[in-house]
Coordinates of C-alpha atoms in Angstrom, one line a residue:
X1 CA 154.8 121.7 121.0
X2 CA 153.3 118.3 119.9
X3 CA 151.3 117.9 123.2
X4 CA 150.2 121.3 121.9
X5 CA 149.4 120.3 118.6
X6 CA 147.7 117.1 119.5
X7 CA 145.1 119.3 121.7
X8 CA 144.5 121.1 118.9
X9 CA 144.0 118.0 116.6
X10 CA 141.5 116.7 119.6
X11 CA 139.6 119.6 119.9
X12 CA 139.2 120.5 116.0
X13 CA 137.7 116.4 115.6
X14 CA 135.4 117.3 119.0
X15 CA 134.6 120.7 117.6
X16 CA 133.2 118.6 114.0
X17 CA 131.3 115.5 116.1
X18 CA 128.9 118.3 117.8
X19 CA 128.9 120.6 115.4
X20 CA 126.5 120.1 112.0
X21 CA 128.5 121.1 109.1
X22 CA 128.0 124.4 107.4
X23 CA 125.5 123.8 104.8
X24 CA 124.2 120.6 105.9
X25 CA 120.9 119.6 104.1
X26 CA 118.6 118.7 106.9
X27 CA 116.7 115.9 107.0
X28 CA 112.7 116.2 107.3
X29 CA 110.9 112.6 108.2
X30 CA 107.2 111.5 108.1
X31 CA 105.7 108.9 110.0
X32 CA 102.0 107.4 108.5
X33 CA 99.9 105.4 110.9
X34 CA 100.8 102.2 108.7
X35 CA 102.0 100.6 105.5
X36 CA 100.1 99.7 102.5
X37 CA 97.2 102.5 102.7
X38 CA 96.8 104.8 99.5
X39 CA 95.8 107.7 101.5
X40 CA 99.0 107.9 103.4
X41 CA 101.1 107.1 100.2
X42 CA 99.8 110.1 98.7
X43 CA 99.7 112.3 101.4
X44 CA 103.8 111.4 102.1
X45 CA 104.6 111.8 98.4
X46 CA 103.3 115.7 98.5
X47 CA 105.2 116.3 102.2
X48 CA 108.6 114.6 100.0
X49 CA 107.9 117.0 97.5
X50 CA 107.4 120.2 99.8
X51 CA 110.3 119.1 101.6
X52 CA 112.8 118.5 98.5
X53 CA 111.3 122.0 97.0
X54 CA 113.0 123.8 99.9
X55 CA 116.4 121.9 99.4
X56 CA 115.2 119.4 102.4
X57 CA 116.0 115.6 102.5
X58 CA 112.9 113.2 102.9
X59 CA 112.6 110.3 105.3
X60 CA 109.1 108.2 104.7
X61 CA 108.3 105.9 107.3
X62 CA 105.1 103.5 108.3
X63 CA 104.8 100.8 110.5
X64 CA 103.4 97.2 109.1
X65 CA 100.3 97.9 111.7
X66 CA 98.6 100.9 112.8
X67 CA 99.8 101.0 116.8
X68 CA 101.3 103.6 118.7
X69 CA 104.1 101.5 120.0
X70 CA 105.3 101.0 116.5
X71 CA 105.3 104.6 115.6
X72 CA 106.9 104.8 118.8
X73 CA 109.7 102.9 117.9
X74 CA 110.1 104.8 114.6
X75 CA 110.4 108.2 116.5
X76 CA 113.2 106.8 118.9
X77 CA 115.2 106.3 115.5
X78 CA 114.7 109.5 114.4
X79 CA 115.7 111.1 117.3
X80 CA 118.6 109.3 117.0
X81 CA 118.9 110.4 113.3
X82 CA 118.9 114.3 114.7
X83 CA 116.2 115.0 112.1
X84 CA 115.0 118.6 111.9
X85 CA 111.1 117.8 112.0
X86 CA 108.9 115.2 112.2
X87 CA 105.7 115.0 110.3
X88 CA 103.0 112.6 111.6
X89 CA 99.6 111.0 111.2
X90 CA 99.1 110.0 115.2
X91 CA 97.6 106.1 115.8
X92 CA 96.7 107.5 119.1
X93 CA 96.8 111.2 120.6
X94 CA 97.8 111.0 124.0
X95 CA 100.4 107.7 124.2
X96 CA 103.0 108.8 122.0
X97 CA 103.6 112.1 124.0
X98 CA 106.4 111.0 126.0
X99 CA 108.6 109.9 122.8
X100 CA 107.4 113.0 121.2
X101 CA 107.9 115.2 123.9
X102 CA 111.5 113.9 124.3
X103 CA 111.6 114.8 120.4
X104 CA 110.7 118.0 121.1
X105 CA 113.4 118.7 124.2
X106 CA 115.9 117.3 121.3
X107 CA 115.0 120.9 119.2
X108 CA 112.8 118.7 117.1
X109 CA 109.9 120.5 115.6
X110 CA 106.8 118.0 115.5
X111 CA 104.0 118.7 112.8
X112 CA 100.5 116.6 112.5
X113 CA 98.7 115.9 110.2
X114 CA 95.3 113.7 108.9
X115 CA 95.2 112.3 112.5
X116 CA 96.3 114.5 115.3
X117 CA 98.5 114.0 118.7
X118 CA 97.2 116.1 121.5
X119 CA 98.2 119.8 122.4
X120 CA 101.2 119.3 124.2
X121 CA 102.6 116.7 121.8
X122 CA 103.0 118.8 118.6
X123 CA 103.9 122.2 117.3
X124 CA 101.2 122.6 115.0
X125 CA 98.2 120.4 113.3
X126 CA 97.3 120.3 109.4
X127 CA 93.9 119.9 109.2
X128 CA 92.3 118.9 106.2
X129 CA 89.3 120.5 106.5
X130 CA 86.6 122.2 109.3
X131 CA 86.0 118.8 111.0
X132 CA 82.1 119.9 112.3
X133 CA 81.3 120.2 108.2
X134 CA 83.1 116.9 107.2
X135 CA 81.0 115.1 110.2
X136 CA 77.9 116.7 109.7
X137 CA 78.0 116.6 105.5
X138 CA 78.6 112.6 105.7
X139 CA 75.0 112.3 107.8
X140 CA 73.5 114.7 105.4
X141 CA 74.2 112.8 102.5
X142 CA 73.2 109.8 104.6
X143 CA 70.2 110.8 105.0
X144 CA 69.1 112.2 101.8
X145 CA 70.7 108.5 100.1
X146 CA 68.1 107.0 102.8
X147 CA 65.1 109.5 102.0
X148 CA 65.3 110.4 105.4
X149 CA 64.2 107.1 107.4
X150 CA 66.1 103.8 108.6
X151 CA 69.3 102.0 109.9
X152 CA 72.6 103.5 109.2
X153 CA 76.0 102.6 110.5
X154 CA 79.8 103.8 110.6
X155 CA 82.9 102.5 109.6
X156 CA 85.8 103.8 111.1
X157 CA 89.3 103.1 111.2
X158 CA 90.8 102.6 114.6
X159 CA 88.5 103.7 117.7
X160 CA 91.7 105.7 118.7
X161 CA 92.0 107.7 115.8
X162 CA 91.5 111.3 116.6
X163 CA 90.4 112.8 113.1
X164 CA 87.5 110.0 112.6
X165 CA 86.8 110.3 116.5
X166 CA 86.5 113.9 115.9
X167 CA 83.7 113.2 112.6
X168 CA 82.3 111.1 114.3
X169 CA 81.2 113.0 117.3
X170 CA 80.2 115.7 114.8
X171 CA 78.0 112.9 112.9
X172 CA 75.9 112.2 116.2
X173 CA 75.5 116.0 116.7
X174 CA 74.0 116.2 113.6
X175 CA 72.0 113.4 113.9
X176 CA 70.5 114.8 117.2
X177 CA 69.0 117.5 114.9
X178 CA 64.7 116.8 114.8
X179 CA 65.1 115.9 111.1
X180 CA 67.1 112.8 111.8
X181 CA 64.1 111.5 114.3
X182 CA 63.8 108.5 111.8
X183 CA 67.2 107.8 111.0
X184 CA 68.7 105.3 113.4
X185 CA 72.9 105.0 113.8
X186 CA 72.9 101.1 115.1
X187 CA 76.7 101.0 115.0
X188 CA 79.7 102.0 115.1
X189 CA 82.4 99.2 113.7
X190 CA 86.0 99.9 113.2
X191 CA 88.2 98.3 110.6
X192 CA 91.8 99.6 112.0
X193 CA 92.2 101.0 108.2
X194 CA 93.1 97.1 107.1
X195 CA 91.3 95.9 104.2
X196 CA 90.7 92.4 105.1
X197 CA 89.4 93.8 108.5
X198 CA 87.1 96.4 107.2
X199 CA 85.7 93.8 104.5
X200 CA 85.0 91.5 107.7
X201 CA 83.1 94.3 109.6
X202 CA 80.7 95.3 106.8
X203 CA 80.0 92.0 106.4
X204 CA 79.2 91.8 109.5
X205 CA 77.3 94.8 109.4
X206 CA 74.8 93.6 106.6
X207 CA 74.5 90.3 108.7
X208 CA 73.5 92.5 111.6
X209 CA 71.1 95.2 110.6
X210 CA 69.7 93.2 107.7
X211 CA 67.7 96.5 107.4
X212 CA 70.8 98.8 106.8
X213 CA 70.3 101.7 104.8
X214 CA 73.5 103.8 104.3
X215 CA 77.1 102.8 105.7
X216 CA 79.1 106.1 106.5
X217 CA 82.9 105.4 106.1
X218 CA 85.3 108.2 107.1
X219 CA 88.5 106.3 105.8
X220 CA 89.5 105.7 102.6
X221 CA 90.5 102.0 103.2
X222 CA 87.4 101.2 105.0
X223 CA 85.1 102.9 102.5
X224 CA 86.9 100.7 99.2
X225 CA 86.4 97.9 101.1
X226 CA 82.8 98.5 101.5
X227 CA 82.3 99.4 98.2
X228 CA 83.9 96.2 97.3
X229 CA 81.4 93.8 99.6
X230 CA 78.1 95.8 98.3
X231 CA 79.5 95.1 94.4
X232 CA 79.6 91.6 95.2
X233 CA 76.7 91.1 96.7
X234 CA 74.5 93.3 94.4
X235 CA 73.1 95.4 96.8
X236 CA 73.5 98.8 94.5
X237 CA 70.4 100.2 95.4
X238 CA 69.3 99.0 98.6
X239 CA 72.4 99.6 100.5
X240 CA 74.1 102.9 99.6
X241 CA 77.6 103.8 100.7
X242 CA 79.0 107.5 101.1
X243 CA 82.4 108.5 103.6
X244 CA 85.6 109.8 102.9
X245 CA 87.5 107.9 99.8
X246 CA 90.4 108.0 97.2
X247 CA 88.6 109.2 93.6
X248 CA 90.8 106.7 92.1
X249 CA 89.7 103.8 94.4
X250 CA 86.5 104.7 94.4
X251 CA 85.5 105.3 90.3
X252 CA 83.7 102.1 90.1
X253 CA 81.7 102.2 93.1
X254 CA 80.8 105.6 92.2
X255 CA 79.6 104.8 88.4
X256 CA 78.2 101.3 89.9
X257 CA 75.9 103.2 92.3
X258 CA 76.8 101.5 94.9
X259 CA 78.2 104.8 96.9
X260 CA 76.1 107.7 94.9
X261 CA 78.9 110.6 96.2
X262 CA 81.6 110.3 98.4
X263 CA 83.7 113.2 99.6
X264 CA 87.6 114.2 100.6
X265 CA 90.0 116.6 99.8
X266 CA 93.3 116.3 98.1
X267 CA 96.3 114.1 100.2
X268 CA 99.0 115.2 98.6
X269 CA 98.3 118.7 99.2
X270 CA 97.4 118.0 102.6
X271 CA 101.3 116.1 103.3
X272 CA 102.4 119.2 100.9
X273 CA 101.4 121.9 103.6
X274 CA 102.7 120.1 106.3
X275 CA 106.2 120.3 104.6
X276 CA 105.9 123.5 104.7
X277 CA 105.0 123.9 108.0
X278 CA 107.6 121.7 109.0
X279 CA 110.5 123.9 107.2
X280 CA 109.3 126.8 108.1
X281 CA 108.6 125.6 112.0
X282 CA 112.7 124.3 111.7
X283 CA 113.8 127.6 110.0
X284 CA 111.8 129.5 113.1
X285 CA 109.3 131.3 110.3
X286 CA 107.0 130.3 112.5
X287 CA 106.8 129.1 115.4
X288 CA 103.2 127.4 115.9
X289 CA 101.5 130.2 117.7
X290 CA 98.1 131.8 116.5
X291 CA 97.6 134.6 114.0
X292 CA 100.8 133.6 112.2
X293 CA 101.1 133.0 108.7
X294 CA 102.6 130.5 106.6
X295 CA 103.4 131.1 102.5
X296 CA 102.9 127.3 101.8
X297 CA 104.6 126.9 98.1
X298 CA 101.5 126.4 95.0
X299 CA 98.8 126.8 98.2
X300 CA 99.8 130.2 98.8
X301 CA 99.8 132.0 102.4
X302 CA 97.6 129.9 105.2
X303 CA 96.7 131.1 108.9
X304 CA 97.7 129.0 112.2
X305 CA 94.3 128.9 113.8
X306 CA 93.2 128.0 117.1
X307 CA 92.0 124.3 117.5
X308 CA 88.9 122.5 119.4
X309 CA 92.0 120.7 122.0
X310 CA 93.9 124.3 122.7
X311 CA 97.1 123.6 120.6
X312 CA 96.8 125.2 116.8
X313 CA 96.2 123.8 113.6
X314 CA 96.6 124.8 109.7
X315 CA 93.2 124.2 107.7
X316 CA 93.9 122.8 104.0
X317 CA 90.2 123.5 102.9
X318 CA 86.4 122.5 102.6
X319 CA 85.5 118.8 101.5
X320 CA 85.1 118.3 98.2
X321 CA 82.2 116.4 96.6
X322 CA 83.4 113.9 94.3
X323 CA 80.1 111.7 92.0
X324 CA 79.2 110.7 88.8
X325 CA 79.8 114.3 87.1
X326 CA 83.0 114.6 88.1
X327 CA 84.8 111.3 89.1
X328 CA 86.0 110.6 85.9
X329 CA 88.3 113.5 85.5
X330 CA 90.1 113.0 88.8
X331 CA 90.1 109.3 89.1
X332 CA 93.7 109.5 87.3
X333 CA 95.3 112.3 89.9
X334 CA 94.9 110.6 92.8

C-alpha cells in the first residue's frame, strides 16, 4: 500500500512539472532591436497593452546594442521561459533563424514587426505601411524640398536592417524615374540607430558633399539626430531634412524649418496589432496563412496579406504626413 501510494504521490508531482496549470496566464514577450530608442519604447508600450487587454502577461526586452547575437541571447531565455509568442523587431533577417526556428519547434508562435526576419523565421509580419509608398514618398518630398536638382543622401540605421533596406531599394526605384535626372543620391551612411553615431555621419555628410541638398532619414533616431546637427549649424534653408521621425522629437525641427515635413505612422498602434497577432496566432485564431483575418482590438478587423519575401505580413496603414499644420497637435501623443 505505501509503495502504492508513493507512485501515486510521484506521478501526481510529474503530472504538475509538464503540465501548465489550468488557467495559467501566458506570458507574451517582445524583443526591440536595442535600448534607449523612442520608437521601440512606444511601439512595446502598445504590444504591453494589446497583450494585458486579452488577460496576457508582458515581457519587454532590448539589448544595449542593436546586433543579432544579442537578440539572440534574449530568445534563448525566453525559450527557456516557455513563453507563448514572441514579438520582434529583427537586427538582421536571416541570422537569427536558427534560435528562432528552434523557438518555433518549441510551439512558439514568432510575430515581426517594424523590422522583419525572413520567411521561414516568423509566423506572420506587421508592417507598418506599403513599403514601395514609404520609399518612394521620402524621394518625392526630396525632391520637391530640392526644387528638383542636386546632391541628396540617406541615413539609415543599420545596413542590415530589413524595413530601411526595403525603403531604400524603393527610394532608388523612384529615383530611376526621368524626373529625378538632376537629383544625385551621393550616399548612403548608416547610423546603427545610435544617436552619437548618426550625429557623427551627418557630420560627416555635410563635410563630404558640401553641396548637399536634402538628407533622407528613414529612422527616427537618425533623423533627430540630423535635425539636431542642421539647428546648430544654421543651415535651415540650405540643407533640408525629411525621413521617418517621432512628432514629439521632431516639433522643433519641424517649426525651425530645418525638416519642412517628415512622415511615419503611429508605433504604438503598430506594437498594438502585433499583440494581437501574437494572441490570436497562440490561441490558433489564426494561423499566419493568407486571406485570414484578424479582429485587432480599437483597429478593428485586418487581412494577412502576402509579402514581397513569400511569408505574410499584416499592413497597419499609409504614412502619414506630419508639418507645420499639424505637428503641434500630435507632438504630445507620441
Amino acid at each position: 500500500m505505501g509503495k502504492r501510494v508513493s507512485l501515486l504521490v510521484l506521478l501526481l508531482v510529474f503530472g504538475c512539472l509538464v503540465a501548465a496549470p489550468a488557467g495559467e496566464v501566458k506570458k507574451y514577450a517582445f524583443i526591440f532591436k536595442s535600448t534607449g530608442n523612442p520608437f521601440g519604447e512606444k511601439l512595446m508600450e502598445g504590444y504591453k497593452t494589446a497583450i494585458e487587454e486579452q488577460g496576457g502577461e508582458c515581457i519587454l526586452r532590448a539589448p544595449d546594442l542593436p546586433t543579432a547575437e544579442a537578440q539572440i541571447a534574449i530568445i534563448e531565455e525566453l525559450i527557456a521561459q516557455r513563453v507563448a509568442a514572441i514579438g520582434l523587431s529583427a537586427n538582421d533577417p536571416d541570422a537569427l533563424q536558427p534560435v528562432l526556428r528552434k523557438a518555433m519547434r518549441a510551439g512558439i508562435r514568432i510575430v515581426t514587426a517594424d523590422s522583419a526576419t525572413n520567411a521561414a523565421s516568423r509566423d506572420v509580419h506587421i508592417n507598418q505601411a506599403d513599403p514601395e509608398l514609404i520609399g518612394r514618398v521620402q524621394v518625392q518630398a526630396a525632391y520637391e524640398m530640392a526644387k528638383g536638382k542636386g546632391d541628396i543622401a540617406v541615413l539609415s540605421a543599420t545596413s542590415q536592417a530589413t524595413n530601411q533596406n526595403i525603403w531604400i531599394e524603393w527610394m532608388r526605384k523612384e529615383l530611376n524615374n526621368p524626373r529625378y535626372e538632376e537629383l544625385r543620391l551621393r550616399k548612403v551612411a548608416y547610423g546603427d540607430d545610435l544617436r552619437d553615431k548618426s550625429t557623427s555621419e551627418t557630420e560627416a555628410l555635410l563635410k563630404t558633399f558640401p553641396n548637399l541638398k536634402v538628407i533622407i532619414a528613414p529612422t527616427t533616431v537618425g533623423i533627430a539626430a540630423a535635425g539636431k546637427v542642421l539647428t546648430d549649424k544654421d543651415l535651415a534653408g540650405k540643407v533640408f531634412l525629411t525621413g521617418l521621425g517621432l512628432p514629439s522629437e521632431m516639433a522643433e525641427y519641424i517649426q525651425n524649418g530645418v525638416c519642412p515635413w517628415m512622415y511615419l505612422w503611429n508605433p504604438i498602434d503598430l506594437g498594438y496589432l502585433a499583440g494581437y497577432a501574437a494572441v490570436a496566432l497562440s490561441n490558433e485564431t489564426i494561423s499566419g496563412h493568407q486571406n485570414e483575418s484578424l479582429v485587432a482590438g480599437h483597429l478593428g478587423e485586418k487581412q494577412v496579406v502576402e509579402a514581397s519575401d513569400g511569408g505574410t505580413e499584416i499592413m497597419l496603414g499609409a504614412p502619414f504626413r506630419f508639418d507645420k499644420s499639424n505637428i503641434d497637435e500630435w507632438k504630445s501623443v507620441y
